[in-house]
XYZ file of C-alpha atoms in Angstrom:
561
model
C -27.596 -8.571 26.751
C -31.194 -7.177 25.755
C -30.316 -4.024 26.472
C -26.938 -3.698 24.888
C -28.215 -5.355 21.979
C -30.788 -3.361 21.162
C -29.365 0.345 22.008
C -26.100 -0.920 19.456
C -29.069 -1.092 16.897
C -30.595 2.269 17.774
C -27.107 3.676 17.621
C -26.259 2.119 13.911
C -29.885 3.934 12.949
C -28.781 7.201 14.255
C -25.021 7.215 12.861
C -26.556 5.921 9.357
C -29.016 8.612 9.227
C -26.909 11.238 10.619
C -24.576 10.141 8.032
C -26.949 10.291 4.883
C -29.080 13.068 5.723
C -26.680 15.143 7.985
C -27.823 15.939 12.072
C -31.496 15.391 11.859
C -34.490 15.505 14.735
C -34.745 11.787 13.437
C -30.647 10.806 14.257
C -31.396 12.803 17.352
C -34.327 10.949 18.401
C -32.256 7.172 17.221
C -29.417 8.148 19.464
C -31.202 9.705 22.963
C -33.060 6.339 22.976
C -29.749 4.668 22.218
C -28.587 6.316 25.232
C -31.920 5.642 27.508
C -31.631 1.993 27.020
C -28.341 1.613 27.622
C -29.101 2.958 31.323
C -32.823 1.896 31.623
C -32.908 -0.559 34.609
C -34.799 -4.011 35.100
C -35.940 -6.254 32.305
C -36.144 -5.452 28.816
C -38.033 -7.871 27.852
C -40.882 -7.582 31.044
C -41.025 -4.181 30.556
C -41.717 -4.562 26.806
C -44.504 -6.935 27.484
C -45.968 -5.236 30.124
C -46.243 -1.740 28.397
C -44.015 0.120 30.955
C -41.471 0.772 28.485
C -43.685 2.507 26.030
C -44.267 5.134 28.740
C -40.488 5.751 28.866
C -39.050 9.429 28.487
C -37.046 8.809 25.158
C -38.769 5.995 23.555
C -41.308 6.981 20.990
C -43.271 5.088 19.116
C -40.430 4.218 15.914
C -37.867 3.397 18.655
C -40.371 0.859 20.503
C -41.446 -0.746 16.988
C -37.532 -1.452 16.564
C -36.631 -2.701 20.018
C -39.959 -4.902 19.979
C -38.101 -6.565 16.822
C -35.018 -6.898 18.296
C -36.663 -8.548 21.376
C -37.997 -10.807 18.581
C -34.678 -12.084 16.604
C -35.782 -10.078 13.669
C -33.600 -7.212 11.489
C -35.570 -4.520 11.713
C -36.826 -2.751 8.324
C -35.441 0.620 9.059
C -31.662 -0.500 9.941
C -31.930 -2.496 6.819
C -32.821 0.079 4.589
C -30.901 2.440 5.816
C -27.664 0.089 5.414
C -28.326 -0.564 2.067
C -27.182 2.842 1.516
C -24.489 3.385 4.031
C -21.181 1.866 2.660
C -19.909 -0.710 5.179
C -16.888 0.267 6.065
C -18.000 3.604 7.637
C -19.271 1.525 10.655
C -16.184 0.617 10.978
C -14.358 4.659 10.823
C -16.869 4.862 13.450
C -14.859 3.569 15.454
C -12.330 5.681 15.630
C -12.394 8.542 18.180
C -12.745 11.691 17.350
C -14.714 11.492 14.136
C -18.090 11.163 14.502
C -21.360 10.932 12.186
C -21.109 14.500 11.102
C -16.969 14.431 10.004
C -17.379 10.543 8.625
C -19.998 11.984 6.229
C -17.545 15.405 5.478
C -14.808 12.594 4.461
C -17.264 10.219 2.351
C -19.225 13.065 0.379
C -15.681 15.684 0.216
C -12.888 12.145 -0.045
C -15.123 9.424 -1.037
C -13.583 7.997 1.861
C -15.917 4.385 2.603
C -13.131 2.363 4.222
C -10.536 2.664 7.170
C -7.438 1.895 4.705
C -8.706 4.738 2.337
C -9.243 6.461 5.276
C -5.526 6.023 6.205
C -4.164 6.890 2.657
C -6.312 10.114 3.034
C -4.271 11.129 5.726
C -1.118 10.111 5.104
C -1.450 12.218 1.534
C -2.556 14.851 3.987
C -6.011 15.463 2.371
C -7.610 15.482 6.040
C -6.963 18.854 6.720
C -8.380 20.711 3.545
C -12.133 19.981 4.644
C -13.327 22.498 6.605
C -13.558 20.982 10.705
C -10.252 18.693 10.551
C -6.828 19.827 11.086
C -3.507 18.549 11.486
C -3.864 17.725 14.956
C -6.912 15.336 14.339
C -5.756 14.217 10.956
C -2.231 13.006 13.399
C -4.733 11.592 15.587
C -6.494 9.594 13.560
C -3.721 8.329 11.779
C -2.249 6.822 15.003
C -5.453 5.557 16.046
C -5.492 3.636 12.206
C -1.742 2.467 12.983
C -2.913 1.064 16.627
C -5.719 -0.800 14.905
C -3.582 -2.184 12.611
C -0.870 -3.507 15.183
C -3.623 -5.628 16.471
C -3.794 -7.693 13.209
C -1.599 -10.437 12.300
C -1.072 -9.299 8.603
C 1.459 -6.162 8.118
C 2.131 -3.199 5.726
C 5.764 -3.580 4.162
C 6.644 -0.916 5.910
C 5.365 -1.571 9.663
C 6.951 -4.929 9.153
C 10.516 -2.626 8.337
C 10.092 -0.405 10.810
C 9.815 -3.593 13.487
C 12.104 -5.940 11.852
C 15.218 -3.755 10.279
C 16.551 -1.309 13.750
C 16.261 -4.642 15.670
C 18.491 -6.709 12.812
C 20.867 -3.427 12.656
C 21.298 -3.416 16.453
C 21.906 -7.400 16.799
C 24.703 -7.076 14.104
C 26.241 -3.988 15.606
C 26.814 -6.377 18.801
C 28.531 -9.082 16.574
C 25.315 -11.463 16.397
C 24.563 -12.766 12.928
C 20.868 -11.591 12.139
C 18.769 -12.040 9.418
C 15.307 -11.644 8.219
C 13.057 -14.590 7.380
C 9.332 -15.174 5.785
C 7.308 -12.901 4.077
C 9.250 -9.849 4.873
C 12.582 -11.559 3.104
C 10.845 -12.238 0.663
C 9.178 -9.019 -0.697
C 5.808 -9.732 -0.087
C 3.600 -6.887 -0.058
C 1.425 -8.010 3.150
C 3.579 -9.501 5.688
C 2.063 -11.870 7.733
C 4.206 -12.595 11.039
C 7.710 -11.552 11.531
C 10.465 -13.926 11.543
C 14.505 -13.855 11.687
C 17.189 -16.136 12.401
C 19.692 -15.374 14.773
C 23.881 -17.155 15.535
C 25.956 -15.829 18.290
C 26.181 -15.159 22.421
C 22.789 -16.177 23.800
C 23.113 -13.004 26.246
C 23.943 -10.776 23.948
C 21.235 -11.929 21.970
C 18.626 -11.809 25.332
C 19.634 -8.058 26.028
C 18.973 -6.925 22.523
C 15.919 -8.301 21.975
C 14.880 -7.299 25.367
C 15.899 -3.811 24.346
C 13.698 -3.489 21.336
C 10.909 -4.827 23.081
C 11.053 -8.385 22.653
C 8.428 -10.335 24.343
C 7.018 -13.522 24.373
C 7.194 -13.844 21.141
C 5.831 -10.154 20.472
C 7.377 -6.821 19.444
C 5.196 -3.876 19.634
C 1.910 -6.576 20.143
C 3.478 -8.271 16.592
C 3.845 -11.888 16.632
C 7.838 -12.288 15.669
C 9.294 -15.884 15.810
C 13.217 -15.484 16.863
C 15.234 -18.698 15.344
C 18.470 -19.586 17.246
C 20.910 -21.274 15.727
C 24.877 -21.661 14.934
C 26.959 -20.212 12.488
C 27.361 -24.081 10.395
C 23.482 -24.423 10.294
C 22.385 -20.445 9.571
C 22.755 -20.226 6.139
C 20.513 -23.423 5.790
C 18.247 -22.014 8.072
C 17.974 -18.706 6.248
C 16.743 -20.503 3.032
C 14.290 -22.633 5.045
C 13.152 -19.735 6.227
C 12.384 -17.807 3.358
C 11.352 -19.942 0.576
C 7.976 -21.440 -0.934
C 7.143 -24.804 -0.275
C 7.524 -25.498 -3.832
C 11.210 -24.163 -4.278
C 11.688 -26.068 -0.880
C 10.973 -29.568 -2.949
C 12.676 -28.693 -5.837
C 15.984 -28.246 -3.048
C 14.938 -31.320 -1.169
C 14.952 -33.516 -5.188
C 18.340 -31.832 -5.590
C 19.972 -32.346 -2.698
C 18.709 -36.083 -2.663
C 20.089 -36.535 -6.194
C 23.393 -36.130 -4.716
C 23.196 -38.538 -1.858
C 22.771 -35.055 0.238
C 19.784 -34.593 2.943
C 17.904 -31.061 3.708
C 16.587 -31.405 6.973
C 14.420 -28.674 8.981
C 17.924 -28.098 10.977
C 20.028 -28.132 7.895
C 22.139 -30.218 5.071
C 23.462 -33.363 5.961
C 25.803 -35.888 3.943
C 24.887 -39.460 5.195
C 23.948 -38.352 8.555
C 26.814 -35.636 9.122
C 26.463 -31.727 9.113
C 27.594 -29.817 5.692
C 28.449 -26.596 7.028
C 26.419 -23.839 5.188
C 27.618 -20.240 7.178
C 25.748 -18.293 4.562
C 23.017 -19.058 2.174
C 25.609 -19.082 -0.917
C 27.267 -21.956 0.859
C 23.847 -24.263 0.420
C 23.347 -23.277 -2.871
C 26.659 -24.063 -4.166
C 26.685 -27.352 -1.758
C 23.710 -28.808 -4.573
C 25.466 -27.240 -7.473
C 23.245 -24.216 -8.124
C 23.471 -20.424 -8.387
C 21.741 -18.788 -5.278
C 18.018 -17.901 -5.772
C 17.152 -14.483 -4.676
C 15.108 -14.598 -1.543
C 12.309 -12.975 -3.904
C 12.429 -15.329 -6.177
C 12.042 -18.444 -4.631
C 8.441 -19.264 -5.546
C 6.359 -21.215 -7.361
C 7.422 -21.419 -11.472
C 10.681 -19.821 -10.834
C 13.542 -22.820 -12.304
C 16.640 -23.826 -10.221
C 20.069 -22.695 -12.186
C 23.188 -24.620 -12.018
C 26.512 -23.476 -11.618
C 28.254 -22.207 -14.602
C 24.947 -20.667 -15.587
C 24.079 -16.969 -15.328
C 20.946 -15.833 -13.331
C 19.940 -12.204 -14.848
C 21.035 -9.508 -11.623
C 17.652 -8.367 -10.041
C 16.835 -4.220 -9.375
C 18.418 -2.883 -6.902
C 17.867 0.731 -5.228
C 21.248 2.091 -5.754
C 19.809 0.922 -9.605
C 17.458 4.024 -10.049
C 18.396 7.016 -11.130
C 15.512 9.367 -10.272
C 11.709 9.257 -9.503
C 8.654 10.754 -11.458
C 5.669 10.918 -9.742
C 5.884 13.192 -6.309
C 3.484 15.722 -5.228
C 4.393 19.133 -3.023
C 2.071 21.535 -1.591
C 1.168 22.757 -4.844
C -1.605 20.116 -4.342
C -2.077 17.314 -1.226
C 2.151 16.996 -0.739
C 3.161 17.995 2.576
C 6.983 19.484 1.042
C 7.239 22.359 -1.276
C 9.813 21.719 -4.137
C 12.582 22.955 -2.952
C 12.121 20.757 0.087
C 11.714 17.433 -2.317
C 14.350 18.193 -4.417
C 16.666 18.895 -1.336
C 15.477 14.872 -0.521
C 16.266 13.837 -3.689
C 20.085 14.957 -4.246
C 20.167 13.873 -0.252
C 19.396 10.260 -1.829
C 21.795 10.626 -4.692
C 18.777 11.015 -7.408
C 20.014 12.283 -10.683
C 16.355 13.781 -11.500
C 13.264 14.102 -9.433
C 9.219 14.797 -11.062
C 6.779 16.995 -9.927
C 3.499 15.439 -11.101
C 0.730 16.953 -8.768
C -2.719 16.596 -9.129
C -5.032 17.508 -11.666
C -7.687 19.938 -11.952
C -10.512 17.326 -11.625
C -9.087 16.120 -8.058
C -10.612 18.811 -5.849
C -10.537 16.689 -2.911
C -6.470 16.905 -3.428
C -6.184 20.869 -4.380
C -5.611 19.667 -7.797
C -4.100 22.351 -10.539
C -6.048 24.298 -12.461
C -4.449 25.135 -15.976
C -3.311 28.279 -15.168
C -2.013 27.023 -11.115
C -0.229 24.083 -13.658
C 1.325 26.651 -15.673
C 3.238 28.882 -13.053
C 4.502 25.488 -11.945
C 6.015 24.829 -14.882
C 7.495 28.016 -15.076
C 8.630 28.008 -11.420
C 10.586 24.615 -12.041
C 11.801 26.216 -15.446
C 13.765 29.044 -13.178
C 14.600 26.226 -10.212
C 16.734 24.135 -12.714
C 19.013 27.028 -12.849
C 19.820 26.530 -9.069
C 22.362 23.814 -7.716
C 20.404 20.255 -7.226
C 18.970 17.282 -8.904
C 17.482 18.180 -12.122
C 13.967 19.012 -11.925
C 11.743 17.428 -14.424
C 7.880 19.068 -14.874
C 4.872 16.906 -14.516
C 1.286 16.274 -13.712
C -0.407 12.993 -12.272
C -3.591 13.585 -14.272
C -6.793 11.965 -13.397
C -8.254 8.970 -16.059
C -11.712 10.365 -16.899
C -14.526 7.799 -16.386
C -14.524 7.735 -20.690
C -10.313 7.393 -20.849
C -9.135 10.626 -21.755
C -6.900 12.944 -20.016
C -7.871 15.840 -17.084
C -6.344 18.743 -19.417
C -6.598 19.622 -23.177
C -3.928 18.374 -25.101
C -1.821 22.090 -25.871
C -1.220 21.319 -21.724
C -0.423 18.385 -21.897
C 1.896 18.792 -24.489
C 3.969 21.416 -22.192
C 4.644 19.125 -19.746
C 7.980 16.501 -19.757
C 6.284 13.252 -18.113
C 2.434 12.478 -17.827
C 1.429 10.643 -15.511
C -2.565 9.500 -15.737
C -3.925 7.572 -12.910
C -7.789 7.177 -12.009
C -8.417 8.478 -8.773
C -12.469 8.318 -9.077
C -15.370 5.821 -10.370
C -14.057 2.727 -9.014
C -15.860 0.014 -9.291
C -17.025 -0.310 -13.023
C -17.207 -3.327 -14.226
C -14.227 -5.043 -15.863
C -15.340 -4.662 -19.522
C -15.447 -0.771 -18.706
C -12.306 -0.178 -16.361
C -10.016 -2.116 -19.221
C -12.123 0.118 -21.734
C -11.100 3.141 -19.783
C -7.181 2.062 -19.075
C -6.608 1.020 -22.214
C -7.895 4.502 -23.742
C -5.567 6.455 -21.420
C -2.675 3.998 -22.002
C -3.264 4.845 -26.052
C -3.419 8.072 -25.599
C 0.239 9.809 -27.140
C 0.339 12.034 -23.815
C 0.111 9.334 -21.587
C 3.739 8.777 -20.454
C 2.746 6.302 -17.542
C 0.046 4.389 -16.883
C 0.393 5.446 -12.502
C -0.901 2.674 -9.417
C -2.921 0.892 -12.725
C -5.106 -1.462 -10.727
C -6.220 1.317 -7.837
C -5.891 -1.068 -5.141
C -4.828 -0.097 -1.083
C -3.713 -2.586 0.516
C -5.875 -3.782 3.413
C -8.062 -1.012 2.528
C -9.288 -1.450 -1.284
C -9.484 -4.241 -3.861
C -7.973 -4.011 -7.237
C -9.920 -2.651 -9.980
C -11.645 -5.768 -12.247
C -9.221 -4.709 -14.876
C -7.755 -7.141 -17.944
C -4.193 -6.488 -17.222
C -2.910 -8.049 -20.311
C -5.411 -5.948 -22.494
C -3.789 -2.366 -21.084
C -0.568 -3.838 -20.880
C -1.140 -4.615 -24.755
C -2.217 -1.544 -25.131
C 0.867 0.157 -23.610
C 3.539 -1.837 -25.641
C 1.322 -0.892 -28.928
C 1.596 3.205 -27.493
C 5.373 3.039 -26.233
C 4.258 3.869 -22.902
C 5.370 2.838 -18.968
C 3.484 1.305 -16.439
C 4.171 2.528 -12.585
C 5.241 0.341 -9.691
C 4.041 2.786 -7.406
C 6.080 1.701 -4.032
C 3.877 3.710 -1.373
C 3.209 0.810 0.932
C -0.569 1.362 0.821
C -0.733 0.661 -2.851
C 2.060 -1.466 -4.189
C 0.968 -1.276 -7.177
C 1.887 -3.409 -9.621
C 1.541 -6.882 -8.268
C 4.939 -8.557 -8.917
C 3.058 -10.856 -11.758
C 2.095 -7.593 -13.554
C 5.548 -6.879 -13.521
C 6.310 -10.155 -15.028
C 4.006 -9.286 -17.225
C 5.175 -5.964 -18.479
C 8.639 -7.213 -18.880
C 7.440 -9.897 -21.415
C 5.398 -7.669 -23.300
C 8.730 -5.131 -22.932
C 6.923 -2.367 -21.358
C 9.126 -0.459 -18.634
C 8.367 0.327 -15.599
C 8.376 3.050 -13.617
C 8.967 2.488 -9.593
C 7.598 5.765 -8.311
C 7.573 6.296 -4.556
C 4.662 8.775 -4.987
C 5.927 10.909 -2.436
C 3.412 13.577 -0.520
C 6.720 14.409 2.118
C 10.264 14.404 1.844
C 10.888 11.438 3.600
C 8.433 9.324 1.659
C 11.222 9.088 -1.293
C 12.697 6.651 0.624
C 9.154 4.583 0.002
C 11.483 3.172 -3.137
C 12.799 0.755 -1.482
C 9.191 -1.091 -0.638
C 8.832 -0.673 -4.531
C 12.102 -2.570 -5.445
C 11.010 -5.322 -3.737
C 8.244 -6.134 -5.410
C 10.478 -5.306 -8.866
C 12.557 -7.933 -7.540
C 9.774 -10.432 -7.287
C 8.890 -9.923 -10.584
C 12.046 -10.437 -11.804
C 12.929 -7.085 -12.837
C 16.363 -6.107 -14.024
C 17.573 -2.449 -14.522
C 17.078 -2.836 -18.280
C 13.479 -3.304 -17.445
C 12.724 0.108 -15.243
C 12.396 3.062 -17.103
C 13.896 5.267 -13.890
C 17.278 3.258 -13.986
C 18.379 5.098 -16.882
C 19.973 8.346 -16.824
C 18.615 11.600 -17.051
C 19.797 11.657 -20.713
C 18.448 8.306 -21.757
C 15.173 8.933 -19.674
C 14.936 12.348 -21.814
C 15.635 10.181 -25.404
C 12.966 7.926 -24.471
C 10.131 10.794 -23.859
C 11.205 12.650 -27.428
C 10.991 9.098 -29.247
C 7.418 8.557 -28.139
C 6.493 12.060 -28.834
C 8.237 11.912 -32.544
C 6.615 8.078 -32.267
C 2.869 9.768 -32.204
C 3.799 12.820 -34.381
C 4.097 15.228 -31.625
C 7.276 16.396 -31.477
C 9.810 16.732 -34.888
């Protein structure tokens, strides 16, 4: 243990000096007697005290100082130091194989990479392979070593937990088996923690599908999933138990015992017999209510009786286009005509083009003149069959609020999106200073992923919501739902919160691929949870509305006639 103990410390000096002052005689010197004492035979501790380890090959006089204190139970100055400048979570990228000292301090000083879920988003927005050293092949790697890290853990992305849960519930209904999906994942969280469903119909049928996705013991794919069996009188009973807070549970529980009705863990009984409830409608109109969506059933959210009307929630089929997607104009990984192939594939009326800014160099962000041959290239596009194309830029926030381009730019463009992308981490009087300057700015057509968070990977920004949000209703401008799964961004009460102040909002997937349109869906859900309607997101309205809306808040802050 002495010796394992102490080379990890000699290897933690040499990555966080190799890390801050690049490949060094000093790292060097850290790691060789990192390696030394990891194969040194006898006793550490004997050999210590008796001076034999002093006279070592390897061990010089800074390495034996350090081992002596960790011999003693004591931190030793130099790993503390040194720490104090090293961000945390690079220990952890350390871990990953492949990378390295040398490449983890490429990604912090080119990226500003400092965590592993940064670290992810960085590759999947395909910034990896513009430093010089990486290409695809290890940017592919590391990403699946990230994903195989993350199947360990309990907790889920929203879209690991689809990928698991949604091809095994398609498959089980295919075969006649009703299948549905309970918990967290039901219910639009944005972190799903443990898989559930609930399952009615031939127990071998049921065995040889599960067994065919991988089923095990209660796993799939080293996930915890809990399979419910019941029978077709008890599953729509089930399915609410299954996906509901405990608080809308008791508010079911008073109203079912107001009418001499029971709700039992196994389903709704009338003085001691079974009320049949096939489907979830079934319980819900058994106590005299409207159904609750399965996103809404939380805390705050009221019970509504039949005969009242329960606003209809977002749906996909709901939006009519999306606004912020990059290409390879910047860190996308599809050229336009690629995205906009994806887009009329999904039925989109319109699709944006907002890629980077100039100040994101880490991202190949657009110059002024690189911006303006995009906008002319999507000019002559729009004469070709497809979607309508719609130009854009996802400018960067400046530390002091204002915009990445000067306004004549700006004012070029059909949708502006400004997000901050650097400086995180000011403190909250400053980041609300800084979002609510780019939310009053008259360019600013969306406020994009406001708080900056990534999701098992980066904390929100300590950011007054209700200030910006203020702000926005004041300006006439949206806020984004951005629905990549790493950001989810809005949380659902923000949402809320936007609706009541009657600021729309945008659900963007913030697509870097083709595929990653589909990333809408993740957004929706949390829409849903917030109790979004179509009136309330600004990309459910047509391409004519949308286009009505962007002249009124030009004409609003005398930029347009």
């Amino acid at each position: 243990m002495d010796h394992r103990t102490a080379a990890d410390v000699l290897t933690r000096l040499a990555f966080a000096t190799e890390v801050l002052e690049g490949s060094t005689h000093e790292s060097k010197a850290w790691a060789n007697a990192a390696r030394v004492i990891r194969q040194l035979p006898g006793d550490l501790r004997a050999m210590m005290e008796s001076g034999q380890l002093a006279e070592v090959r390897g061990i010089g006089s800074s390495s034996l100082r350090v081992i002596r204190e960790v011999l003693e139970g004591r931190e030793p100055e130099e790993l503390r130091a040194l720490e104090a400048r090293v961000p945390d979570g690079l220990f952890a990228i350390n871990r990953i194989k492949g990378l390295g000292p040398a490449k983890i301090r490429k990604l912090w000083q080119g990226l500003g990479v400092t965590t592993i879920g940064e670290l992810e988003h960085a590759c999947r927005e395909n910034r990896l392979v513009l430093l010089d050293g990486f290409g695809k092949k290890t940017q592919a790697n590391v990403l699946e070593q990230i994903e195989q890290m993350h199947r360990a853990d309990r907790v889920l992305l929203r879209s690991r937990a689809s990928a698991l849960v949604l091809p095994l519930l398609a498959s089980l209904r295919m075969r006649g088996v009703r299948a549905e999906a309970l918990g967290d994942f039901r219910r639009g969280m944005e972190l799903v923690d443990g898989l559930a469903i609930v399952v009615a119909g031939d127990d071998a049928v049921i065995d040889e599908t599960l067994g065919a996705h991988g089923v095990e013991d209660g796993h799939i794919d080293g996930t915890t999933i809990d399979v419910k069996r019941t029978d077709a009188a008890r599953f729509g009973a089930i399915a609410v138990l299954g996906t509901t807070s405990p608080e809308h549970l008791e508010l079911l529980r008073a109203r079912a015992s107001e009418r001499g009705l029971e709700l039992r863990d196994d389903g709704l009984y009338s003085k001691g017999a079974l009320v049949a409830c096939e489907d979830e409608d079934a319980l819900y109109r058994a106590l005299e209510l409207v159904t609750t969506d399965p996103e809404r059933r939380d805390p705050g959210v009221p019970l509504v009786g039949i005969g009242k009307a329960r606003p209809r929630l977002v749906e996909l089929r709901d939006l009519r286009g999306a606004l912020h997607n990059h290409t390879t104009e910047s860190d996308g990984a599809g050229t336009l005509e690629e995205m906009r192939a994806a887009a009329s594939t999904m039925g989109l009326e319109y699709l944006g083009i907002s890629d980077h800014s100039q100040s994101a160099d880490y991202a190949r962000g657009l110059t002024p003149d690189r911006l303006r041959a995009q906008i002319a290239t999507i000019e002559r596009a729009r004469r070709e069959p497809g979607c309508a194309l719609l130009s854009g830029v996802e400018s960067d926030i400046l530390a002091d609020g204002k915009l990445d381009y000067e306004d004549a730019i700006l004012a070029s463009i059909d949708v502006v999106i400004a997000s901050v992308h650097r400086r995180f981490g000011l403190d909250r009087d400053a980041t609300t200073q800084r979002m609510v300057a780019a939310a009053k700015n008259p360019f600013t057509d969306v406020i994009g992923h406001p708080t900056g968070r990534l999701l098992l990977g980066r904390p929100a920004n300590d950011l007054d919501m209700g200030a910006m949000l203020d702000a926005a209703a004041e300006s006439g401008c949206a806020v984004e739902l951005n629905a990549s799964p790493h950001r989810l961004d809005l949380h659902d009460r923000h949402c809320a919160m936007a609706k009541e102040r009657g600021v729309p909002v945008s659900i963007a997937a913030d697509a870097h691929a083709p595929g990653e349109l589909l990333q809408l869906e993740h957004g929706i859900a949390i829409a849903r949870r917030g109790g979004l309607t179509p009136d309330d997101v600004l990309n459910c309205r047509p391409l004519d509305a949308l286009r009505d809306w962007l002249r009124a808040r030009r004409q609003r802050a005398g930029l347009a006639s």
